[in-house]
């Protein structure tokens, strides 16, 4: 009887990965006052509209971008030059950009110590807008959209640059989002051109509001949006996935589950509301061009939005304040979202990559055999499974010294399976679902 209970516990208890003091230290270093100072500075540029003035030293997107560049350089000075700052630029035109305009992103790269081609990205957009998306001169403070995301990116750089990680971290401040995700496209091109193996893009867009249009207050959740099936799926892959499952197991979705688990463990009174969608209904963000390029990406967004603040001329109307003003940002809340981003980056960059390929076999057998390719830097692995209707991975078995495991009396027909990689010091990667539907590094 005791043996039976032990076996049951071994097979069915959810994993407890090792407690990581590093993640508590990283979370503890995020400071709401620092976030406040960043957004106040950004608001001070008047407008950061993509088509606004770029020559002024005090107003417009050019001055704002140069300030971010200098801020990254300053942070880099404090870590012995650990950041390489670049401002990729491309002339773009199209919807909402009538004449060719320089789209400029500001990127700070913290090169990984042992696995520098693996890249973890955090992004936010610096550009702003008012009611008329073509109005490039009116004051457009956009403290929340997306001063909050930009502040989270810079704060992550400040906190994480004090540590060294096996994988590379990229802090990305993007332009042109409000005109049509131009800066996100530029980031995706830059990543491909530099042969980055992007394992995750954490895109932060409106992450500082806690008072909803309807008066509802939510200070304890952040939404994490993730696509269910891959943007780059081929018709043949889609056919296999429709038949065998994988609708809710893209790498982006398993990244969202990874973030959900970190919040539950390392943050107090703060949790993830996973949304099984690429973005809010019929709306978009800079994670979308990254997904289109085949990179796993999620969107962080405040739990509740305030539509009197988003994309509005700053004004008082019938006693209601319209416009995205500094006073409306909840900095303690933004600090929680920033902590979650920073610990996610630290956890991903400290862990080995998920196995490049995961396979399952076992049709017409009571057992399932899970096999995978070895992941560089992995000391062990964990095979995970869950009921096909469950939201989260529930069951696991650790494996060391092998890249295959046969699960006795776990039939392939009734469960979904995945594998994570674990470092010698207990950092665990996200779970990778088998085949092209779940691969963090796509085969094509
Ligand atoms: Zn935005």
mmCIF file of N, CA, C and O in Angstrom, residues 47-94:
data_model
loop_
_atom_site.group_PDB
_atom_site.id
_atom_site.type_symbol
_atom_site.label_atom_id
_atom_site.label_comp_id
_atom_site.label_asym_id
_atom_site.label_seq_id
_atom_site.Cartn_x
_atom_site.Cartn_y
_atom_site.Cartn_z
ATOM 1 N N UNK A 47 5.324 64.911 -27.458
ATOM 2 C CA UNK A 47 4.802 63.818 -28.276
ATOM 3 C C UNK A 47 5.964 62.929 -28.678
ATOM 4 O O UNK A 47 7.093 63.399 -28.833
ATOM 5 N N UNK A 48 5.650 61.637 -28.838
ATOM 6 C CA UNK A 48 6.634 60.690 -29.367
ATOM 7 C C UNK A 48 6.045 60.025 -30.609
ATOM 8 O O UNK A 48 6.323 58.869 -30.905
ATOM 9 N N UNK A 49 5.206 60.785 -31.296
ATOM 10 C CA UNK A 49 4.567 60.253 -32.507
ATOM 11 C C UNK A 49 5.641 59.888 -33.530
ATOM 12 O O UNK A 49 6.640 60.595 -33.679
ATOM 13 N N UNK A 50 5.421 58.795 -34.240
ATOM 14 C CA UNK A 50 6.416 58.290 -35.201
ATOM 15 C C UNK A 50 6.760 59.323 -36.272
ATOM 16 O O UNK A 50 7.889 59.356 -36.769
ATOM 17 N N UNK A 51 5.776 60.170 -36.625
ATOM 18 C CA UNK A 51 6.022 61.175 -37.657
ATOM 19 C C UNK A 51 6.385 62.540 -37.052
ATOM 20 O O UNK A 51 6.413 63.545 -37.767
ATOM 21 N N UNK A 52 6.654 62.560 -35.755
ATOM 22 C CA UNK A 52 6.963 63.851 -35.111
ATOM 23 C C UNK A 52 8.406 64.267 -35.383
ATOM 24 O O UNK A 52 9.193 63.522 -35.969
ATOM 25 N N UNK A 53 8.728 65.457 -34.905
ATOM 26 C CA UNK A 53 10.051 66.045 -35.111
ATOM 27 C C UNK A 53 11.155 65.119 -34.575
ATOM 28 O O UNK A 53 11.015 64.520 -33.511
ATOM 29 N N UNK A 54 12.236 65.023 -35.345
ATOM 30 C CA UNK A 54 13.352 64.184 -34.887
ATOM 31 C C UNK A 54 14.626 64.989 -34.648
ATOM 32 O O UNK A 54 15.635 64.439 -34.224
ATOM 33 N N UNK A 55 14.560 66.320 -34.943
ATOM 34 C CA UNK A 55 15.795 67.107 -34.791
ATOM 35 C C UNK A 55 15.848 67.863 -33.463
ATOM 36 O O UNK A 55 16.933 68.165 -32.965
ATOM 37 N N UNK A 56 14.685 68.159 -32.885
ATOM 38 C CA UNK A 56 14.665 68.894 -31.615
ATOM 39 C C UNK A 56 15.371 68.093 -30.525
ATOM 40 O O UNK A 56 15.324 66.858 -30.505
ATOM 41 N N UNK A 57 15.977 68.814 -29.593
ATOM 42 C CA UNK A 57 16.636 68.133 -28.468
ATOM 43 C C UNK A 57 15.653 67.860 -27.334
ATOM 44 O O UNK A 57 15.972 67.117 -26.404
ATOM 45 N N UNK A 58 14.481 68.488 -27.398
ATOM 46 C CA UNK A 58 13.577 68.409 -26.253
ATOM 47 C C UNK A 58 12.192 67.843 -26.573
ATOM 48 O O UNK A 58 11.467 67.446 -25.669
ATOM 49 N N UNK A 59 11.794 67.843 -27.844
ATOM 50 C CA UNK A 59 10.434 67.422 -28.182
ATOM 51 C C UNK A 59 10.466 66.456 -29.357
ATOM 52 O O UNK A 59 11.254 66.635 -30.294
ATOM 53 N N UNK A 60 9.582 65.447 -29.296
ATOM 54 C CA UNK A 60 9.451 64.540 -30.432
ATOM 55 C C UNK A 60 10.171 63.214 -30.241
ATOM 56 O O UNK A 60 10.934 63.012 -29.287
ATOM 57 N N UNK A 61 9.906 62.309 -31.188
ATOM 58 C CA UNK A 61 10.383 60.925 -31.028
ATOM 59 C C UNK A 61 11.898 60.817 -31.146
ATOM 60 O O UNK A 61 12.514 59.935 -30.522
ATOM 61 N N UNK A 62 12.512 61.723 -31.920
ATOM 62 C CA UNK A 62 13.974 61.655 -32.065
ATOM 63 C C UNK A 62 14.674 61.878 -30.736
ATOM 64 O O UNK A 62 15.546 61.101 -30.325
ATOM 65 N N UNK A 63 14.262 62.936 -30.033
ATOM 66 C CA UNK A 63 14.850 63.249 -28.729
ATOM 67 C C UNK A 63 14.582 62.114 -27.735
ATOM 68 O O UNK A 63 15.458 61.737 -26.951
ATOM 69 N N UNK A 64 13.382 61.567 -27.794
ATOM 70 C CA UNK A 64 13.021 60.484 -26.866
ATOM 71 C C UNK A 64 13.884 59.245 -27.118
ATOM 72 O O UNK A 64 14.378 58.620 -26.176
ATOM 73 N N UNK A 65 14.069 58.908 -28.391
ATOM 74 C CA UNK A 65 14.894 57.728 -28.712
ATOM 75 C C UNK A 65 16.348 57.933 -28.294
ATOM 76 O O UNK A 65 16.987 57.010 -27.781
ATOM 77 N N UNK A 66 16.846 59.143 -28.530
ATOM 78 C CA UNK A 66 18.244 59.412 -28.134
ATOM 79 C C UNK A 66 18.412 59.330 -26.617
ATOM 80 O O UNK A 66 19.428 58.868 -26.110
ATOM 81 N N UNK A 67 17.366 59.775 -25.902
ATOM 82 C CA UNK A 67 17.422 59.661 -24.435
ATOM 83 C C UNK A 67 17.492 58.192 -24.008
ATOM 84 O O UNK A 67 18.283 57.823 -23.129
ATOM 85 N N UNK A 68 16.679 57.343 -24.646
ATOM 86 C CA UNK A 68 16.703 55.905 -24.311
ATOM 87 C C UNK A 68 18.078 55.322 -24.643
ATOM 88 O O UNK A 68 18.655 54.558 -23.855
ATOM 89 N N UNK A 69 18.613 55.695 -25.799
ATOM 90 C CA UNK A 69 19.955 55.242 -26.180
ATOM 91 C C UNK A 69 20.962 55.590 -25.074
ATOM 92 O O UNK A 69 21.730 54.745 -24.610
ATOM 93 N N UNK A 70 20.923 56.853 -24.639
ATOM 94 C CA UNK A 70 21.882 57.310 -23.623
ATOM 95 C C UNK A 70 21.653 56.609 -22.284
ATOM 96 O O UNK A 70 22.596 56.342 -21.539
ATOM 97 N N UNK A 71 20.391 56.317 -22.000
ATOM 98 C CA UNK A 71 20.060 55.604 -20.744
ATOM 99 C C UNK A 71 20.664 54.198 -20.783
ATOM 100 O O UNK A 71 21.235 53.724 -19.783
ATOM 101 N N UNK A 72 20.544 53.513 -21.916
ATOM 102 C CA UNK A 72 21.146 52.175 -22.048
ATOM 103 C C UNK A 72 22.667 52.254 -21.916
ATOM 104 O O UNK A 72 23.295 51.398 -21.290
ATOM 105 N N UNK A 73 23.263 53.285 -22.517
ATOM 106 C CA UNK A 73 24.723 53.446 -22.433
ATOM 107 C C UNK A 73 25.141 53.638 -20.978
ATOM 108 O O UNK A 73 26.109 53.033 -20.493
ATOM 109 N N UNK A 74 24.359 54.443 -20.266
ATOM 110 C CA UNK A 74 24.642 54.699 -18.849
ATOM 111 C C UNK A 74 24.522 53.409 -18.019
ATOM 112 O O UNK A 74 25.374 53.125 -17.176
ATOM 113 N N UNK A 75 23.468 52.644 -18.285
ATOM 114 C CA UNK A 75 23.306 51.365 -17.567
ATOM 115 C C UNK A 75 24.479 50.448 -17.900
ATOM 116 O O UNK A 75 25.023 49.767 -17.025
ATOM 117 N N UNK A 76 24.912 50.475 -19.158
ATOM 118 C CA UNK A 76 26.044 49.644 -19.580
ATOM 119 C C UNK A 76 27.341 50.023 -18.871
ATOM 120 O O UNK A 76 28.182 49.166 -18.608
ATOM 121 N N UNK A 77 27.476 51.307 -18.577
ATOM 122 C CA UNK A 77 28.686 51.755 -17.867
ATOM 123 C C UNK A 77 28.766 51.135 -16.471
ATOM 124 O O UNK A 77 29.833 50.824 -15.973
ATOM 125 N N UNK A 78 27.592 50.917 -15.876
ATOM 126 C CA UNK A 78 27.561 50.351 -14.523
ATOM 127 C C UNK A 78 27.811 48.846 -14.502
ATOM 128 O O UNK A 78 27.922 48.252 -13.434
ATOM 129 N N UNK A 79 27.842 48.217 -15.662
ATOM 130 C CA UNK A 79 28.103 46.759 -15.687
ATOM 131 C C UNK A 79 29.369 46.476 -16.495
ATOM 132 O O UNK A 79 29.491 45.420 -17.117
ATOM 133 N N UNK A 80 30.276 47.429 -16.508
ATOM 134 C CA UNK A 80 31.547 47.206 -17.190
ATOM 135 C C UNK A 80 31.387 47.036 -18.695
ATOM 136 O O UNK A 80 32.094 46.240 -19.309
ATOM 137 N N UNK A 81 30.447 47.761 -19.253
ATOM 138 C CA UNK A 81 30.252 47.692 -20.715
ATOM 139 C C UNK A 81 29.565 46.422 -21.166
ATOM 140 O O UNK A 81 29.796 45.939 -22.273
ATOM 141 N N UNK A 82 28.658 45.866 -20.320
ATOM 142 C CA UNK A 82 27.999 44.599 -20.685
ATOM 143 C C UNK A 82 26.899 44.785 -21.729
ATOM 144 O O UNK A 82 26.365 43.811 -22.247
ATOM 145 N N UNK A 83 26.539 46.047 -22.035
ATOM 146 C CA UNK A 83 25.477 46.270 -23.037
ATOM 147 C C UNK A 83 26.069 46.846 -24.320
ATOM 148 O O UNK A 83 26.873 47.776 -24.280
ATOM 149 N N UNK A 84 25.647 46.288 -25.450
ATOM 150 C CA UNK A 84 25.960 46.880 -26.751
ATOM 151 C C UNK A 84 24.683 47.549 -27.245
ATOM 152 O O UNK A 84 23.644 46.899 -27.353
ATOM 153 N N UNK A 85 24.766 48.856 -27.485
ATOM 154 C CA UNK A 85 23.549 49.591 -27.857
ATOM 155 C C UNK A 85 23.578 49.873 -29.353
ATOM 156 O O UNK A 85 24.591 50.338 -29.889
ATOM 157 N N UNK A 86 22.478 49.581 -30.017
ATOM 158 C CA UNK A 86 22.389 49.783 -31.460
ATOM 159 C C UNK A 86 21.050 50.452 -31.777
ATOM 160 O O UNK A 86 20.072 50.271 -31.051
ATOM 161 N N UNK A 87 21.034 51.256 -32.832
ATOM 162 C CA UNK A 87 19.790 51.895 -33.270
ATOM 163 C C UNK A 87 19.548 51.551 -34.742
ATOM 164 O O UNK A 87 19.822 52.361 -35.619
ATOM 165 N N UNK A 88 19.044 50.333 -35.015
ATOM 166 C CA UNK A 88 18.756 49.985 -36.402
ATOM 167 C C UNK A 88 17.699 50.927 -36.968
ATOM 168 O O UNK A 88 16.772 51.334 -36.253
ATOM 169 N N UNK A 89 17.868 51.250 -38.224
ATOM 170 C CA UNK A 89 17.008 52.261 -38.854
ATOM 171 C C UNK A 89 16.647 51.778 -40.245
ATOM 172 O O UNK A 89 17.476 51.215 -40.953
ATOM 173 N N UNK A 90 15.395 52.005 -40.612
ATOM 174 C CA UNK A 90 14.971 51.652 -41.968
ATOM 175 C C UNK A 90 13.892 52.632 -42.406
ATOM 176 O O UNK A 90 12.987 52.948 -41.633
ATOM 177 N N UNK A 91 14.000 53.090 -43.645
ATOM 178 C CA UNK A 91 12.976 53.980 -44.188
ATOM 179 C C UNK A 91 11.764 53.143 -44.572
ATOM 180 O O UNK A 91 11.877 52.180 -45.322
ATOM 181 N N UNK A 92 10.618 53.504 -44.026
ATOM 182 C CA UNK A 92 9.403 52.719 -44.292
ATOM 183 C C UNK A 92 8.258 53.658 -44.631
ATOM 184 O O UNK A 92 8.208 54.801 -44.166
ATOM 185 N N UNK A 93 7.327 53.154 -45.439
ATOM 186 C CA UNK A 93 6.092 53.886 -45.692
ATOM 187 C C UNK A 93 4.988 52.860 -45.875
ATOM 188 O O UNK A 93 5.251 51.673 -46.045
ATOM 189 N N UNK A 94 3.744 53.334 -45.829
ATOM 190 C CA UNK A 94 2.609 52.413 -45.945
ATOM 191 C C UNK A 94 1.432 53.027 -45.229
ATOM 192 O O UNK A 94 1.351 54.254 -45.087
#
